Tab-separated table of C-alpha atoms in Angstrom:
chain	number	residue	atom	x	y	z
F	1	MET	CA	79.474	122.222	64.142
F	2	PHE	CA	82.731	124.324	62.526
F	3	ALA	CA	81.365	125.844	59.020
F	4	HIS	CA	84.340	124.259	56.599
F	5	PRO	CA	87.750	127.223	56.503
F	6	GLN	CA	87.095	129.872	54.744
F	7	ASN	CA	90.475	131.504	53.556
F	8	PHE	CA	91.564	134.794	52.788
F	9	ILE	CA	94.891	137.016	51.432
F	10	VAL	CA	96.521	139.350	53.796
F	11	PHE	CA	98.716	141.852	51.809
F	12	GLY	CA	100.432	145.275	52.051
F	13	GLU	CA	103.401	146.826	52.575
F	14	MET	CA	105.421	146.296	55.335
F	15	GLY	CA	104.802	147.932	58.577
F	16	VAL	CA	101.381	148.885	58.335
F	17	GLY	CA	99.696	145.636	60.786
F	18	LYS	CA	98.993	142.983	58.857
F	19	SER	CA	100.547	141.051	61.851
F	20	SER	CA	98.539	143.125	64.524
F	21	LEU	CA	95.117	142.565	61.823
F	22	ILE	CA	95.734	138.849	62.227
F	23	ASN	CA	96.242	138.804	65.896
F	24	LEU	CA	93.472	140.750	66.438
F	25	ILE	CA	91.393	138.655	64.841
F	26	ALA	CA	92.559	135.587	66.471
F	27	GLY	CA	92.088	137.683	69.640
F	28	GLU	CA	95.587	136.629	70.818
F	29	GLN	CA	99.430	136.762	69.321
F	30	VAL	CA	99.549	134.356	66.941
F	31	ALA	CA	101.538	136.320	64.329
F	32	LYS	CA	105.211	138.052	64.150
F	33	SER	CA	106.177	140.689	62.724
F	34	SER	CA	107.525	140.298	59.090
F	35	SER	CA	110.245	143.464	59.859
F	36	GLY	CA	112.791	141.006	60.114
F	37	ILE	CA	112.100	138.804	56.486
F	38	GLN	CA	113.729	139.895	52.882
F	39	PRO	CA	111.109	142.700	51.225
F	40	CYS	CA	109.510	141.894	47.789
F	41	ASN	CA	109.543	138.055	48.087
F	42	LEU	CA	105.667	137.578	49.019
F	43	GLU	CA	106.765	134.084	51.023
F	44	SER	CA	103.341	133.353	52.936
F	45	THR	CA	102.864	132.014	56.253
F	46	GLU	CA	99.244	130.671	56.761
F	47	TYR	CA	96.984	131.164	60.041
F	48	SER	CA	94.058	129.066	60.860
F	49	ILE	CA	92.320	130.909	62.974
F	50	ARG	CA	88.376	128.975	64.502
F	51	LEU	CA	86.813	131.984	66.441
F	52	SER	CA	83.862	131.182	69.148
F	53	ASP	CA	81.128	132.165	66.134
F	54	PRO	CA	81.144	128.590	64.788
F	55	GLN	CA	81.036	130.088	60.919
F	56	LEU	CA	83.862	132.384	61.331
F	57	ASN	CA	86.299	129.686	60.491
F	58	VAL	CA	89.375	131.714	58.182
F	59	ASN	CA	92.792	130.845	57.782
F	60	LEU	CA	94.112	133.800	56.834
F	61	PHE	CA	97.982	134.471	54.668
F	62	ASP	CA	99.761	136.873	55.647
F	63	THR	CA	101.938	137.857	52.736
F	64	VAL	CA	105.684	139.867	52.277
F	65	GLY	CA	104.301	142.439	49.913
F	66	LEU	CA	106.130	144.396	47.427
F	67	ASP	CA	107.792	147.332	49.734
F	68	SER	CA	109.753	149.434	47.185
F	69	PRO	CA	107.989	151.255	44.348
F	70	THR	CA	111.830	151.458	42.766
F	71	MET	CA	112.099	147.429	42.724
F	72	ASP	CA	113.994	146.161	39.672
F	73	SER	CA	112.517	143.412	37.336
F	74	ALA	CA	113.806	140.332	38.832
F	75	SER	CA	112.550	141.675	42.022
F	76	TYR	CA	109.121	142.190	40.683
F	77	LEU	CA	108.872	139.269	39.163
F	78	ASN	CA	110.124	137.072	41.866
F	79	ALA	CA	107.454	138.042	43.846
F	80	LEU	CA	104.923	137.640	41.044
F	81	VAL	CA	105.810	134.199	40.978
F	82	LYS	CA	105.567	133.245	44.923
F	83	ALA	CA	101.398	134.801	44.863
F	84	HIS	CA	100.922	133.622	41.520
F	85	GLU	CA	102.094	129.853	43.629
F	86	LEU	CA	99.969	130.806	46.820
F	87	ILE	CA	96.638	131.675	44.401
F	88	LEU	CA	97.037	128.676	43.103
F	89	SER	CA	97.307	126.266	45.912
F	90	LEU	CA	94.632	128.020	47.171
F	91	LYS	CA	93.079	126.341	44.420
F	92	ASN	CA	92.975	122.900	46.446
F	93	GLN	CA	91.850	124.269	49.409
F	94	GLY	CA	88.334	125.706	48.923
F	95	GLY	CA	88.894	128.876	46.698
F	96	VAL	CA	89.857	132.519	48.167
F	97	HIS	CA	87.062	133.963	49.640
F	98	GLY	CA	88.316	137.524	50.049
F	99	LEU	CA	91.572	140.255	50.323
F	100	LEU	CA	92.066	141.913	53.527
F	101	PHE	CA	94.376	145.083	52.443
F	102	CYS	CA	95.702	147.081	54.757
F	103	ILE	CA	96.992	150.913	54.799
F	104	LYS	CA	98.223	152.873	57.391
F	105	GLY	CA	96.105	155.738	57.229
F	106	GLY	CA	97.733	158.374	55.542
F	107	ARG	CA	98.287	158.716	51.724
F	108	VAL	CA	98.167	156.266	49.027
F	109	SER	CA	101.938	155.600	47.841
F	110	ARG	CA	102.813	153.938	44.862
F	111	THR	CA	104.135	150.862	45.940
F	112	MET	CA	100.529	150.790	47.540
F	113	GLN	CA	98.755	151.584	44.043
F	114	GLN	CA	100.981	148.244	43.006
F	115	ASN	CA	100.252	145.798	46.340
F	116	TYR	CA	96.821	146.917	45.200
F	117	ARG	CA	97.315	145.804	40.820
F	118	LEU	CA	99.454	142.613	41.740
F	119	PHE	CA	96.656	140.778	44.038
F	120	TYR	CA	93.288	142.349	42.922
F	121	GLU	CA	93.630	143.384	39.283
F	122	PHE	CA	96.249	140.505	38.047
F	123	LEU	CA	96.226	137.821	40.263
F	124	CYS	CA	92.458	137.363	40.887
F	125	GLN	CA	90.791	139.644	37.886
F	126	LYS	CA	88.887	141.998	39.725
F	127	LYS	CA	86.859	138.566	41.112
F	128	VAL	CA	87.713	138.417	44.459
F	129	PRO	CA	86.013	140.675	47.027
F	130	LEU	CA	88.835	143.471	48.467
F	131	ALA	CA	88.041	144.095	51.881
F	132	LEU	CA	90.409	147.900	52.836
F	133	VAL	CA	91.425	147.559	56.097
F	134	VAL	CA	92.881	151.208	57.569
F	135	THR	CA	95.078	150.910	60.719
F	136	ASN	CA	96.833	152.567	63.074
F	137	LEU	CA	93.307	154.805	63.660
F	138	GLU	CA	93.607	154.928	67.863
F	139	THR	CA	94.217	158.836	68.031
F	140	GLU	CA	91.150	159.175	65.990
F	141	VAL	CA	88.064	160.140	68.411
F	142	ASN	CA	85.999	158.389	65.371
F	143	MET	CA	88.110	156.039	63.354
F	144	ASP	CA	85.138	155.837	60.702
F	145	ASP	CA	85.497	159.871	60.231
F	146	TRP	CA	89.121	158.743	58.244
F	147	TRP	CA	87.187	157.414	55.324
F	148	THR	CA	85.085	160.324	55.155
F	149	ARG	CA	87.749	162.204	54.382
F	150	ASN	CA	89.820	160.168	52.279
F	151	LYS	CA	87.086	157.830	50.271
F	152	ALA	CA	87.337	160.004	47.555
F	153	HIS	CA	91.453	160.804	47.138
F	154	VAL	CA	91.363	156.580	47.729
F	155	GLU	CA	88.810	156.020	44.575
F	156	LYS	CA	91.007	158.483	43.314
F	157	SER	CA	94.146	156.753	42.801
F	158	GLY	CA	92.216	153.282	41.789
F	159	VAL	CA	91.490	151.742	44.917
F	160	VAL	CA	88.090	150.714	45.053
F	161	PRO	CA	87.637	148.247	47.529
F	162	ALA	CA	84.564	146.232	47.666
F	163	THR	CA	84.198	147.473	51.332
F	164	HIS	CA	86.670	148.837	54.568
F	165	VAL	CA	87.413	149.088	58.253
F	166	CYS	CA	88.903	152.010	60.143
F	167	ILE	CA	90.530	150.106	62.677
F	168	THR	CA	92.892	150.206	65.644
F	169	ALA	CA	94.852	146.972	65.675
F	170	ILE	CA	96.940	147.547	69.720
F	171	LYS	CA	94.917	148.439	73.011
F	172	GLY	CA	97.865	150.974	74.147
F	173	HIS	CA	99.560	152.001	76.351
F	174	GLN	CA	97.784	151.554	80.010
F	175	ASN	CA	94.762	150.189	77.739
F	176	ALA	CA	93.871	153.867	76.801
F	177	HIS	CA	92.357	152.220	73.043
F	178	GLU	CA	91.090	149.111	74.879
F	179	ASN	CA	87.869	150.532	73.698
F	180	LYS	CA	88.893	150.861	70.263
F	181	TYR	CA	90.627	147.974	69.751
F	182	PHE	CA	87.181	145.763	70.531
F	183	GLU	CA	85.448	147.484	68.885
F	184	SER	CA	87.705	147.177	66.082
F	185	ARG	CA	87.710	143.601	66.192
F	186	ARG	CA	84.262	143.142	65.638
F	187	LYS	CA	84.174	145.040	62.888
F	188	VAL	CA	86.885	143.382	61.578
F	189	HIS	CA	84.648	140.006	62.488
F	190	ASN	CA	81.733	140.926	60.769
F	191	MET	CA	83.287	141.913	57.576
F	192	LEU	CA	85.192	138.528	57.868
F	193	GLY	CA	81.705	136.764	57.931
F	194	VAL	CA	80.080	139.278	55.650
F	195	LEU	CA	83.002	138.172	53.057
F	196	GLY	CA	82.719	134.267	53.689
F	197	ARG	CA	79.366	134.061	52.637
F	198	ALA	CA	80.463	135.037	48.928
F	199	GLU	CA	81.376	132.443	46.430
F	200	PRO	CA	85.069	131.721	46.810
F	201	TYR	CA	87.198	132.137	43.629
F	202	SER	CA	90.121	130.160	41.904
F	203	MET	CA	92.632	130.629	39.503
F	204	ASP	CA	91.705	129.915	36.045
F	205	THR	CA	95.113	128.785	34.770
F	206	SER	CA	94.275	128.809	30.969
F	207	SER	CA	94.377	132.499	30.949
F	208	TRP	CA	97.278	133.106	32.667
F	209	PHE	CA	100.060	133.433	30.435
F	210	ALA	CA	97.120	136.052	28.319
F	211	ARG	CA	96.811	138.200	31.411
F	212	MET	CA	100.645	138.134	31.728
F	213	CYS	CA	101.713	139.435	28.493
F	214	ARG	CA	99.175	141.994	29.223
F	215	LEU	CA	99.750	143.225	32.461
F	216	LEU	CA	103.216	142.183	33.381
F	217	PRO	CA	104.874	145.344	31.717
F	218	GLU	CA	102.580	147.840	32.833
F	219	LEU	CA	103.389	146.563	36.563
F	220	LEU	CA	106.866	146.617	35.321
F	221	LEU	CA	106.990	150.681	34.185
F	222	THR	CA	109.768	151.216	37.067
F	223	ALA	CA	111.977	148.888	36.083
F	224	LYS	CA	115.330	149.752	33.570
F	225	THR	CA	116.741	146.643	32.633
F	226	LEU	CA	115.924	142.987	32.986
F	227	GLY	CA	119.956	142.410	32.296
F	228	ARG	CA	121.978	139.619	33.324
F	229	SER	CA	118.610	138.012	35.634
F	230	ARG	CA	117.053	137.502	32.418
F	231	GLN	CA	118.244	133.824	32.132
F	232	LYS	CA	117.127	133.349	36.240
F	233	MET	CA	114.245	134.735	35.149
F	234	ILE	CA	113.382	132.524	32.428
F	235	GLN	CA	113.702	129.556	34.460
F	236	MET	CA	111.138	131.032	37.142
F	237	LEU	CA	108.549	131.554	34.283
F	238	THR	CA	109.035	127.473	33.149
F	239	LYS	CA	109.590	126.403	36.412
F	240	ARG	CA	107.326	127.366	38.337
F	241	CYS	CA	104.715	129.435	36.493
F	242	LYS	CA	104.702	125.986	33.885
F	243	LEU	CA	105.371	128.799	31.667
F	244	ARG	CA	106.946	126.791	28.138
F	245	LYS	CA	109.731	128.419	27.660
F	246	GLU	CA	108.974	130.016	24.371
F	247	ASP	CA	106.398	131.445	26.493
F	248	ALA	CA	108.570	132.828	29.000
F	249	VAL	CA	111.050	134.267	26.168
F	250	GLN	CA	108.023	136.361	24.912
F	251	LEU	CA	107.110	137.594	27.602
F	252	LEU	CA	110.615	139.131	28.549
F	253	GLN	CA	110.242	140.444	25.322
F	254	ARG	CA	107.792	142.198	25.999
F	255	ILE	CA	108.655	143.865	29.001
F	256	ASP	CA	111.692	145.208	27.333
F	257	SER	CA	110.015	146.742	24.780
F	258	ARG	CA	107.485	148.480	27.057
F	259	THR	CA	110.374	149.276	29.251
F	260	ASP	CA	112.642	150.778	26.351
F	261	LYS	CA	109.228	153.712	25.694
F	262	TYR	CA	110.188	154.825	29.123
């Protein structure tokens, strides 16, 4: 008998291998690359994957993450609203069991930090276990060596995962990396099994506005102005985030005042 589906959100910058990770988990080509999708909209695609292990019955939500550290306020706020809708919708589907944060083996970027803060700190209130999935490590002799070398740097940047996996999601030319591919698949399945046993998270809508006022201005430090997008953003906040109009106006005023300092 299969377990009730466990929900995992897959996020990260475009091009880091989110679709490849989903295909790795499924063992077949189910997800297409998001390269043709407009960045910064955080639209999500759901993949329901039933694996041979009856306890690994997962729903993966592939998001298009924040793709530019210099995006304007309107784009960032739109991304925030889409993410909020996703987390809120999962409240009626059993909650969120884990966040799978994909990065390429390399240095920590500001965009990577923004993605982390948006999902883990802001939307999930640090209450959902986050797994760092480091991709594109097929050239490493031992893929786990990447974490040994980079752990301190990643954590110093503020990204502190509950767990991590160092993987490749490709078999390579003439299956040159096939052994590492199957090793990676086993590692990710084991990680999902562990995360899936945790208590799922459901968004506390009562604290939504308070958290927005506290954290959103910090996330928008790179914005220069709200400009002519203000009315559109007020509509977005009232209609899709269900804020009262006066609360939406207050929030944007706080963003304005914070941005003016920079």
